[in-house]
Coordinates of C-alpha atoms and ligand atoms in Angstrom, one line a residue:
X29 CA -19.6 12.7 -21.6
X30 CA -18.2 10.0 -23.9
X31 CA -14.6 9.2 -24.3
X32 CA -13.2 6.7 -26.8
X33 CA -9.7 5.5 -26.2
X34 CA -8.7 4.3 -29.7
X35 CA -5.9 2.2 -31.1
X36 CA -4.2 1.0 -28.0
X37 CA -3.3 -2.5 -26.7
X38 CA -5.6 -3.2 -23.7
X39 CA -3.7 -5.1 -21.0
X40 CA -5.4 -6.8 -18.1
X41 CA -4.1 -9.1 -15.4
X42 CA -5.1 -12.0 -17.6
X43 CA -4.3 -11.0 -21.2
X44 CA -3.5 -8.3 -23.8
X45 CA -5.2 -7.4 -27.1
X46 CA -5.6 -4.6 -29.5
X47 CA -8.9 -3.0 -28.6
X48 CA -10.7 0.3 -28.2
X49 CA -12.3 1.3 -24.9
X50 CA -15.5 3.4 -24.8
X51 CA -16.5 5.2 -21.6
X52 CA -19.9 6.9 -20.9
X53 CA -19.9 9.0 -17.8
X54 CA -18.0 7.2 -15.0
X55 CA -18.2 3.7 -16.5
X56 CA -16.6 1.7 -19.2
X57 CA -19.4 0.6 -21.6
X58 CA -17.5 -1.3 -24.3
X59 CA -14.2 -2.9 -25.1
X60 CA -13.5 -4.1 -28.6
X61 CA -11.9 -3.5 -32.0
X62 CA -13.2 -0.7 -34.3
X63 CA -15.6 0.9 -31.9
X64 CA -17.4 3.9 -33.3
X65 CA -17.0 7.3 -31.5
X66 CA -20.5 8.6 -30.5
X67 CA -21.3 12.1 -31.6
X68 CA -19.4 14.6 -29.5
X69 CA -17.2 12.0 -27.9
X70 CA -13.6 12.9 -27.0
X71 CA -11.3 10.6 -28.8
X72 CA -7.9 9.8 -27.2
X73 CA -5.4 8.3 -29.6
X74 CA -3.6 5.4 -27.8
X75 CA -1.6 4.3 -30.8
X76 CA 1.7 2.7 -29.7
X77 CA 0.5 2.7 -26.1
X78 CA -1.0 0.2 -23.7
X79 CA -4.4 0.8 -22.0
X80 CA -4.2 -0.3 -18.4
X81 CA -6.6 -0.4 -15.4
X82 CA -5.9 2.6 -13.2
X83 CA -3.3 1.8 -10.5
X84 CA -4.4 1.0 -7.0
X85 CA -2.0 1.9 -4.2
X86 CA -3.3 -0.1 -1.2
X87 CA -1.1 1.6 1.4
X88 CA -0.8 5.4 1.8
X89 CA -0.9 7.9 4.7
X90 CA -2.1 11.3 3.4
X91 CA -1.9 14.1 6.1
X92 CA -1.2 11.5 8.8
X93 CA -0.7 12.9 12.3
X94 CA 2.4 11.0 13.4
X95 CA 5.4 11.4 15.7
X96 CA 4.5 14.9 16.7
X97 CA 3.8 16.3 13.2
X98 CA 1.5 15.8 10.3
X99 CA 2.5 14.3 6.9
X100 CA 3.0 17.1 4.4
X101 CA 0.9 15.4 1.6
X102 CA -2.8 15.9 1.8
X103 CA -5.6 14.0 0.1
X104 CA -5.9 16.4 -2.8
X105 CA -2.2 16.9 -3.6
X106 CA -1.5 13.2 -2.9
X107 CA -4.3 11.8 -5.2
X108 CA -3.3 14.4 -7.8
X109 CA 0.3 13.2 -7.8
X110 CA -0.9 9.6 -7.9
X111 CA -2.9 10.4 -11.0
X112 CA 0.2 11.9 -12.7
X113 CA 1.8 8.5 -12.2
X114 CA -1.2 6.4 -13.3
X115 CA -2.6 5.5 -9.9
X116 CA -6.4 6.3 -9.7
X117 CA -7.2 4.9 -6.3
X118 CA -5.6 4.8 -2.9
X119 CA -6.4 2.8 0.2
X120 CA -5.4 4.9 3.2
X121 CA -5.6 4.3 6.9
X122 CA -7.8 5.7 9.7
X123 CA -5.7 5.2 12.8
X124 CA -7.4 5.8 16.2
X125 CA -5.3 6.8 19.1
X126 CA -5.5 4.2 21.9
X127 CA -8.9 4.5 23.7
X128 CA -10.2 6.6 20.8
X129 CA -13.4 5.4 19.1
X130 CA -12.8 3.7 15.8
X131 CA -15.8 5.3 14.3
X132 CA -14.7 8.8 15.5
X133 CA -11.3 8.2 13.9
X134 CA -12.9 6.9 10.7
X135 CA -15.2 9.9 10.5
X136 CA -12.2 12.2 11.0
X137 CA -10.3 10.7 8.1
X138 CA -13.4 10.6 5.9
X139 CA -13.7 14.4 6.4
X140 CA -10.0 14.9 5.5
X141 CA -10.4 12.8 2.4
X142 CA -13.4 14.9 1.1
X143 CA -10.8 17.0 -0.8
X144 CA -9.4 13.9 -2.7
X145 CA -9.1 14.2 -6.5
X146 CA -9.4 10.5 -7.2
X147 CA -11.1 7.6 -5.4
X148 CA -10.1 6.3 -2.0
X149 CA -11.0 3.9 0.7
X150 CA -9.8 3.2 4.3
X151 CA -8.3 0.4 6.3
X152 CA -9.1 1.0 10.0
X153 CA -6.3 0.4 12.5
X154 CA -6.9 -1.5 15.7
X155 CA -4.7 0.1 18.3
X156 CA -6.4 -1.0 21.5
X157 CA -9.1 -3.5 22.6
X158 CA -12.3 -3.7 24.6
X159 CA -15.9 -4.7 23.8
X160 CA -16.6 -1.3 22.2
X161 CA -13.9 -1.9 19.6
X162 CA -15.5 -5.2 18.7
X163 CA -18.9 -3.6 18.4
X164 CA -17.5 -0.7 16.3
X165 CA -15.7 -3.1 14.0
X166 CA -19.1 -4.6 13.1
X167 CA -20.6 -1.1 12.5
X168 CA -17.7 -0.3 10.2
X169 CA -18.1 -3.5 8.2
X170 CA -21.8 -3.5 8.0
X171 CA -22.5 0.2 7.5
X172 CA -19.4 1.8 6.1
X173 CA -17.8 -0.7 3.7
X174 CA -14.7 -1.3 5.7
X175 CA -13.4 -4.8 5.1
X176 CA -9.9 -4.6 6.4
X177 CA -8.4 -3.8 9.8
X178 CA -4.7 -2.8 10.2
X179 CA -2.5 -3.8 13.1
X180 CA 0.8 -2.2 13.9
X181 CA 3.1 -4.6 15.7
X182 CA 5.6 -1.8 16.1
X183 CA 5.5 1.7 17.6
X184 CA 5.4 0.7 21.3
X185 CA 3.8 3.3 23.6
X186 CA 2.0 4.7 20.6
X187 CA -0.2 2.6 18.2
X188 CA 1.3 -0.8 18.8
X189 CA -1.1 -3.7 19.1
X190 CA 0.1 -6.5 21.5
X191 CA -0.6 -10.2 21.0
X192 CA -3.8 -10.1 23.0
X193 CA -5.1 -7.3 20.8
X194 CA -4.0 -9.1 17.7
X195 CA -5.8 -12.3 18.8
X196 CA -9.1 -10.5 19.7
X197 CA -9.1 -8.4 16.6
X198 CA -8.2 -11.3 14.2
X199 CA -10.9 -13.4 15.6
X200 CA -13.5 -10.6 15.4
X201 CA -12.5 -9.6 11.9
X202 CA -12.8 -13.3 10.8
X203 CA -16.4 -13.4 12.2
X204 CA -17.2 -10.2 10.3
X205 CA -15.7 -11.4 7.0
X206 CA -13.0 -8.7 7.1
X207 CA -9.3 -9.1 6.3
X208 CA -6.5 -8.4 8.9
X209 CA -3.4 -6.6 7.7
X210 CA -0.3 -6.1 9.8
X211 CA 2.8 -3.9 10.0
X212 CA 5.2 -6.7 11.1
X213 CA 8.0 -5.6 13.3
X214 CA 8.5 -6.7 16.9
X215 CA 7.9 -3.5 18.6
X216 CA 9.4 -4.6 21.9
X217 CA 12.7 -5.5 20.2
X218 CA 12.7 -2.3 18.3
X219 CA 12.2 -0.2 21.4
X220 CA 15.0 -2.0 23.3
X221 CA 17.4 -1.9 20.3
X222 CA 16.7 1.8 19.7
X223 CA 17.7 2.5 23.3
X224 CA 20.8 0.4 23.1
X225 CA 21.9 1.9 19.7
X226 CA 21.3 5.5 21.0
X227 CA 23.0 4.9 24.3
X228 CA 26.0 3.5 22.4
X229 CA 26.5 7.0 21.0
X230 CA 24.9 6.5 17.6
X231 CA 22.3 9.3 17.3
X232 CA 22.1 9.8 13.5
X233 CA 19.9 8.2 10.8
X234 CA 22.4 5.3 10.5
X235 CA 21.0 4.2 13.9
X236 CA 17.6 3.6 12.4
X237 CA 18.3 0.3 10.5
X238 CA 20.5 -0.9 13.3
X239 CA 17.5 -0.9 15.6
X240 CA 15.2 -2.8 13.2
X241 CA 17.3 -5.6 11.7
X242 CA 15.5 -8.1 9.3
X243 CA 15.1 -10.6 12.1
X244 CA 12.8 -8.2 13.9
X245 CA 10.5 -8.1 10.9
X246 CA 10.8 -11.8 10.2
X247 CA 9.8 -12.7 13.8
X248 CA 6.7 -10.5 13.7
X249 CA 5.6 -11.6 10.3
X250 CA 5.8 -15.2 11.3
X251 CA 4.0 -14.5 14.6
X252 CA 1.2 -12.7 12.8
X253 CA 0.9 -15.5 10.3
X254 CA 0.9 -18.2 13.0
X255 CA -1.8 -16.4 15.1
X256 CA -3.9 -16.1 11.9
X257 CA -3.3 -19.8 11.2
X258 CA -4.5 -20.9 14.6
X259 CA -7.5 -18.7 14.5
X260 CA -8.3 -19.8 10.9
X261 CA -8.4 -16.3 9.4
X262 CA -6.6 -14.8 6.4
X263 CA -3.9 -12.2 6.9
X264 CA -2.2 -9.6 4.7
X265 CA 1.4 -8.6 5.6
X266 CA 2.1 -5.0 4.5
X267 CA 5.5 -3.6 3.3
X268 CA 7.6 -6.8 3.3
X269 CA 11.1 -5.5 3.1
X270 CA 13.4 -8.6 3.6
X271 CA 14.0 -12.2 3.1
X272 CA 13.1 -13.0 6.7
X273 CA 9.5 -11.8 6.3
X274 CA 9.2 -13.2 2.8
X275 CA 10.3 -16.6 4.0
X276 CA 7.5 -16.6 6.6
X277 CA 5.0 -15.7 3.9
X278 CA 6.3 -18.4 1.4
X279 CA 6.3 -21.2 4.0
X280 CA 2.7 -20.4 5.0
X281 CA 1.5 -20.0 1.4
X282 CA 3.1 -23.3 0.4
X283 CA 1.2 -24.9 3.3
X284 CA -2.0 -23.6 1.8
X285 CA -2.6 -20.9 4.4
X286 CA -4.4 -17.8 3.1
X287 CA -1.6 -15.2 3.5
X288 CA -1.3 -12.1 1.2
X289 CA 1.8 -10.0 1.0
X290 CA 2.7 -6.5 -0.2
X291 CA 6.0 -5.0 -1.3
X292 CA 6.8 -1.3 -1.7
X293 CA 8.3 0.1 -4.9
X294 CA 10.9 1.7 -2.7
X295 CA 12.0 -1.5 -1.0
X296 CA 12.4 -3.1 -4.4
X297 CA 15.1 -0.7 -5.7
X298 CA 16.7 1.1 -2.8
X299 CA 19.3 -0.4 -0.5
X300 CA 20.6 0.5 3.0
X301 CA 23.6 2.4 1.6
X302 CA 21.3 5.5 1.8
X303 CA 21.8 5.5 5.6
X304 CA 25.6 6.0 5.1
X305 CA 25.0 9.2 3.2
X306 CA 27.2 11.9 4.9
X307 CA 24.4 14.4 4.3
X308 CA 22.2 14.2 7.4
X309 CA 19.0 15.4 5.6
X310 CA 19.3 12.9 2.7
X311 CA 19.9 10.0 5.1
X312 CA 17.0 11.1 7.3
X313 CA 14.7 11.3 4.3
X314 CA 15.2 7.5 4.0
X315 CA 14.1 6.8 7.6
X316 CA 11.0 4.7 7.2
X317 CA 9.9 1.4 8.8
X318 CA 10.8 -1.3 7.9
X319 CA 14.1 0.3 6.9
X320 CA 15.9 -0.1 3.5
X321 CA 17.9 -3.3 3.5
X322 CA 21.1 -4.6 1.9
X323 CA 20.9 -5.5 -1.8
X324 CA 20.3 -9.3 -1.4
X325 CA 16.9 -8.5 0.1
X326 CA 15.9 -6.5 -3.0
X327 CA 16.8 -9.5 -5.2
X328 CA 14.7 -11.8 -3.0
X329 CA 11.7 -9.4 -3.1
X330 CA 11.8 -9.3 -6.9
X331 CA 11.9 -13.1 -7.0
X332 CA 8.9 -13.1 -4.5
X333 CA 7.0 -10.7 -6.8
X334 CA 7.8 -12.8 -9.9
X335 CA 6.8 -16.0 -8.2
X336 CA 3.5 -14.6 -7.0
X337 CA 4.4 -14.8 -3.4
X338 CA 4.1 -11.1 -3.1
X339 CA 0.8 -10.0 -4.7
X340 CA 0.6 -6.3 -4.4
X341 CA 2.9 -3.3 -4.7
X342 CA 2.3 -0.1 -2.7
X343 CA 4.3 3.0 -1.5
X344 CA 3.3 3.6 2.1
X345 CA 3.3 7.2 0.9
X346 CA 3.9 9.1 4.2
X347 CA 5.7 12.4 3.5
X348 CA 7.7 14.6 5.8
X349 CA 9.6 17.6 4.5
X350 CA 13.2 18.3 5.6
X351 CA 12.3 20.6 8.6
X352 CA 10.0 17.9 9.8
X353 CA 12.6 15.2 9.6
X354 CA 15.0 17.5 11.5
X355 CA 13.0 16.9 14.6
X356 CA 15.3 14.0 15.0
X357 CA 18.5 16.0 14.5
X358 CA 20.0 14.8 17.8
X359 CA 18.1 11.5 18.1
X360 CA 17.2 9.2 15.2
X361 CA 14.3 7.9 17.2
X362 CA 12.6 11.2 16.8
X363 CA 12.9 11.4 13.0
X364 CA 9.3 11.0 11.6
X365 CA 9.2 7.7 9.8
X366 CA 8.0 7.7 6.2
X367 CA 8.9 8.2 2.6
X368 CA 7.0 9.3 -0.5
X369 CA 6.4 7.5 -3.8
X370 CA 2.8 7.5 -4.8
X371 CA 3.6 9.3 -8.1
X372 CA 6.5 7.1 -9.1
X373 CA 5.4 3.6 -8.1
X374 CA 4.1 2.5 -11.6
X375 CA 7.0 4.0 -13.6
X376 CA 9.5 2.4 -11.2
X377 CA 7.7 -1.0 -11.4
X378 CA 7.5 -0.8 -15.2
X379 CA 11.1 0.3 -15.7
X380 CA 12.7 -2.2 -13.2
X381 CA 10.0 -4.9 -13.7
X382 CA 8.8 -5.0 -17.3
X383 CA 11.8 -3.2 -18.7
X384 CA 14.2 -5.6 -17.1
X385 CA 12.3 -8.7 -18.1
X386 CA 11.1 -9.5 -14.6
X387 CA 7.4 -8.9 -15.2
X388 CA 5.1 -9.2 -18.2
X389 CA 2.7 -6.3 -18.8
X390 CA -0.1 -8.5 -17.5
X391 CA 1.8 -9.3 -14.3
X392 CA 2.5 -5.5 -14.0
X393 CA -1.2 -4.9 -14.1
X394 CA -1.8 -7.6 -11.5
X395 CA 0.6 -6.3 -9.0
X396 CA -0.1 -2.6 -9.5
X397 CA -3.9 -2.8 -9.7
X398 CA -5.9 -6.0 -10.1
X399 CA -4.6 -8.1 -7.2
X400 CA -5.3 -5.3 -4.8
X401 CA -8.8 -5.0 -6.2
X402 CA -9.4 -8.7 -5.8
X403 CA -7.9 -9.0 -2.3
X404 CA -9.9 -6.0 -1.0
X405 CA -13.0 -7.1 -2.7
X406 CA -13.7 -4.3 -5.2
X407 CA -13.0 -6.2 -8.4
X408 CA -14.2 -5.8 -11.2
X409 CA -15.5 -2.3 -10.2
X410 CA -11.8 -1.5 -9.9
X411 CA -8.7 -3.1 -11.4
X412 CA -10.5 -4.3 -14.5
X413 CA -11.2 -3.1 -18.1
X414 CA -14.6 -4.5 -19.0
X415 CA -18.1 -3.1 -19.5
X416 CA -19.5 -1.9 -16.2
X417 CA -16.2 -1.3 -14.5
X418 CA -15.3 2.2 -13.3
X419 CA -13.6 4.2 -16.0
X420 CA -10.3 4.3 -14.2
X421 CA -7.8 3.9 -17.0
X422 CA -4.2 4.8 -17.9
X423 CA -2.9 5.2 -21.5
X424 CA 0.6 3.9 -20.7
X425 CA 3.5 5.0 -23.0
X426 CA 6.1 2.3 -22.8
X427 CA 8.7 4.4 -24.6
X428 CA 8.2 7.7 -22.7
X429 CA 11.2 8.5 -20.4
X430 CA 11.5 10.9 -17.6
X431 CA 14.1 11.5 -14.8
X432 CA 12.5 11.4 -11.4
X433 CA 13.2 14.5 -9.3
X434 CA 11.8 16.5 -6.4
X435 CA 12.2 19.5 -8.7
X436 CA 9.5 18.2 -11.1
X437 CA 7.4 15.8 -9.2
X438 CA 3.8 16.7 -8.1
X439 CA 4.1 15.3 -4.6
X440 CA 4.1 17.7 -1.7
X441 CA 7.5 16.8 -0.3
X442 CA 10.9 18.5 -0.9
X443 CA 12.7 15.2 -1.5
X444 CA 12.3 12.1 -3.7
X445 CA 13.8 8.8 -2.7
X446 CA 14.1 7.9 -6.5
X447 CA 15.9 11.2 -7.2
X448 CA 17.8 11.2 -10.5
X449 CA 16.6 7.8 -11.7
X450 CA 15.8 7.8 -15.5
X451 CA 12.8 5.6 -15.9
X452 CA 11.2 4.3 -19.2
X453 CA 7.5 3.9 -19.1
X454 CA 5.0 6.6 -18.2
X455 CA 1.4 7.5 -17.9
X456 CA 0.5 9.6 -20.9
X457 CA -3.2 10.0 -20.0
X458 CA -5.0 9.1 -16.8
X459 CA -8.8 8.9 -16.4
X460 CA -10.5 8.8 -13.1
X461 CA -14.1 7.6 -13.4
X462 CA -14.3 8.8 -17.0
X463 CA -12.7 12.2 -16.4
X464 CA -9.2 13.1 -17.8
X465 CA -7.1 14.0 -14.8
X466 CA -3.7 13.8 -16.4
X467 CA -2.8 14.5 -20.1
X468 CA 0.1 16.1 -21.9
X469 CA 2.1 16.4 -18.8
X470 CA -0.6 18.5 -17.2
X471 CA -2.7 17.7 -14.1
X472 CA -6.4 18.4 -14.5
X473 CA -7.6 17.1 -11.1
X474 CA -10.4 18.8 -9.2
X475 CA -10.5 19.0 -5.5
X476 CA -13.3 16.8 -4.1
X477 CA -13.9 14.8 -7.3
X478 CA -12.7 11.6 -5.7
X479 CA -15.2 9.3 -4.1
X480 CA -15.1 7.0 -1.1
X481 CA -15.1 3.3 -2.3
X482 CA -16.9 1.0 0.2
X483 CA -15.5 -2.5 0.2
X484 CA -18.0 -5.3 1.1
X485 CA -17.1 -8.0 3.6
X486 CA -16.0 -11.4 2.2
X487 CA -18.6 -14.1 1.8
X488 CA -19.0 -16.4 4.8
X489 CA -17.7 -19.3 2.7
X490 CA -14.2 -17.8 3.4
X491 CA -14.8 -18.3 7.1
X492 CA -15.9 -21.9 6.5
X493 CA -12.9 -22.5 4.3
X494 CA -10.5 -21.2 6.9
X495 CA -12.2 -23.4 9.6
X496 CA -11.8 -26.4 7.3
X497 CA -8.1 -25.5 6.7
X498 CA -7.5 -25.1 10.4
X499 CA -9.2 -28.4 11.2
X500 CA -7.2 -30.2 8.5
X501 CA -4.0 -28.6 9.7
X502 CA -4.8 -30.0 13.1
X503 CA -5.6 -33.4 11.5
X504 CA -9.2 -33.4 12.9
X505 CA -10.7 -34.0 9.5
X506 CA -9.8 -36.9 7.1
X507 CA -7.7 -35.5 4.4
Ligands
URQ629 O1 4.5 2.4 9.5 C1 3.8 2.9 8.7 O2 3.4 2.3 7.7 C2 3.5 4.4 8.7 C3 3.5 5.0 10.1 C4 4.4 5.1 7.7 N1 5.8 5.2 8.1 C5 6.7 4.2 7.8 O3 7.9 4.4 8.2 N2 6.4 3.2 7.1
ZN630 ZN1 3.9 0.4 8.5
ZN631 ZN1 2.0 2.5 6.4

């Protein structure tokens, strides 16, 4: 099947130009002005629109078993909703229980993702340590295309990785050419503060941010970064929500340390006033970790994104419907943590980023697609518009407006944290590997059409580079 996307402005992370894009099957075969439509080709008129690489959301949790329930969004509905918003690939997480085989957990998540409508990949979490974990990490890297391992520094007595686990896993991942990612909150402090807040008589959602102040995130981000520095391995900090974590990232990056950092669309535009909502359900729907912060943190996150200190945007899409959130009706510690956003990420970033002069269209492409592809080593298969790349494309209408609402969104959750926001900039047509999955406001996704995307390990030069950096940092090598 041939598709010619005609008359648009092609925007990549590097530049923008008027060009047509010809797709044959699941690949882009040509990009250029005045391309001829092969006989029988479907022609999509992109006049007045941009043509962008399909969005990549590097942080989602479809149908995650968590805090005694299971996230309401599954891999089919979640990747369909993603397509409606211009995102054509997610990187989700296989999270073993402590003592559970990594490969067993990975296989479980692979089975769940068989229903996906668009492409997907998996970070694998390290929630415990022994020699078998080390061996299974190698199998996952060498045989299954896993090149990133996640570490939760929060969630004590559940999936929290302590410093010994971090150190063992970071070193092993470095040997294997894999990237370590972390959820940076000091889980011991959170546990203690939760107990003190609750025992002080605060049981509602307003207790959630009180138990996880920015300092708790800043300490853990700095600790993860320092451990990575000493071990000479790169590190990726997920969902930076505050100045405290951002400062740790900026300091390290200015020192030349290889630190990557992600920000959620939600944390860029929502502040902590949501926890003072008198409606319990609405406040509880904003319980996620790290929590929403006071408005000066949003300003800092936007500056970090504009300055290139934050490289990727994500959603941490982890949906719980109202009855599920109500598990914490009498104790905020029991409210399942998570919010949705996989459908809205790109419109929100375009409206508040490009629309408000913070990002250029190319920078928008970088932070919604290309940087994630480069960091997780799948560029230019993904995150690019060039011959040979997967035909994951979005015809982006910069003038289209819509009002975000749970009443109209395609995500499987009865709440939307962006409810009521009128955003300018929308996906008009989305292609997933050369198939139209979204057009004319209609989803055309097919269950199981998505493919697992293996991600190769990084070349050994990276390891050598880190060793050199570390040696220099320690002054053992002439500068
Ligand atoms: O911590 C995460 O990233 C998962 C468990 C989603 N929940 C959340 O509150 N961020
Ligand atoms: Zn997290
Ligand atoms: Zn997460």
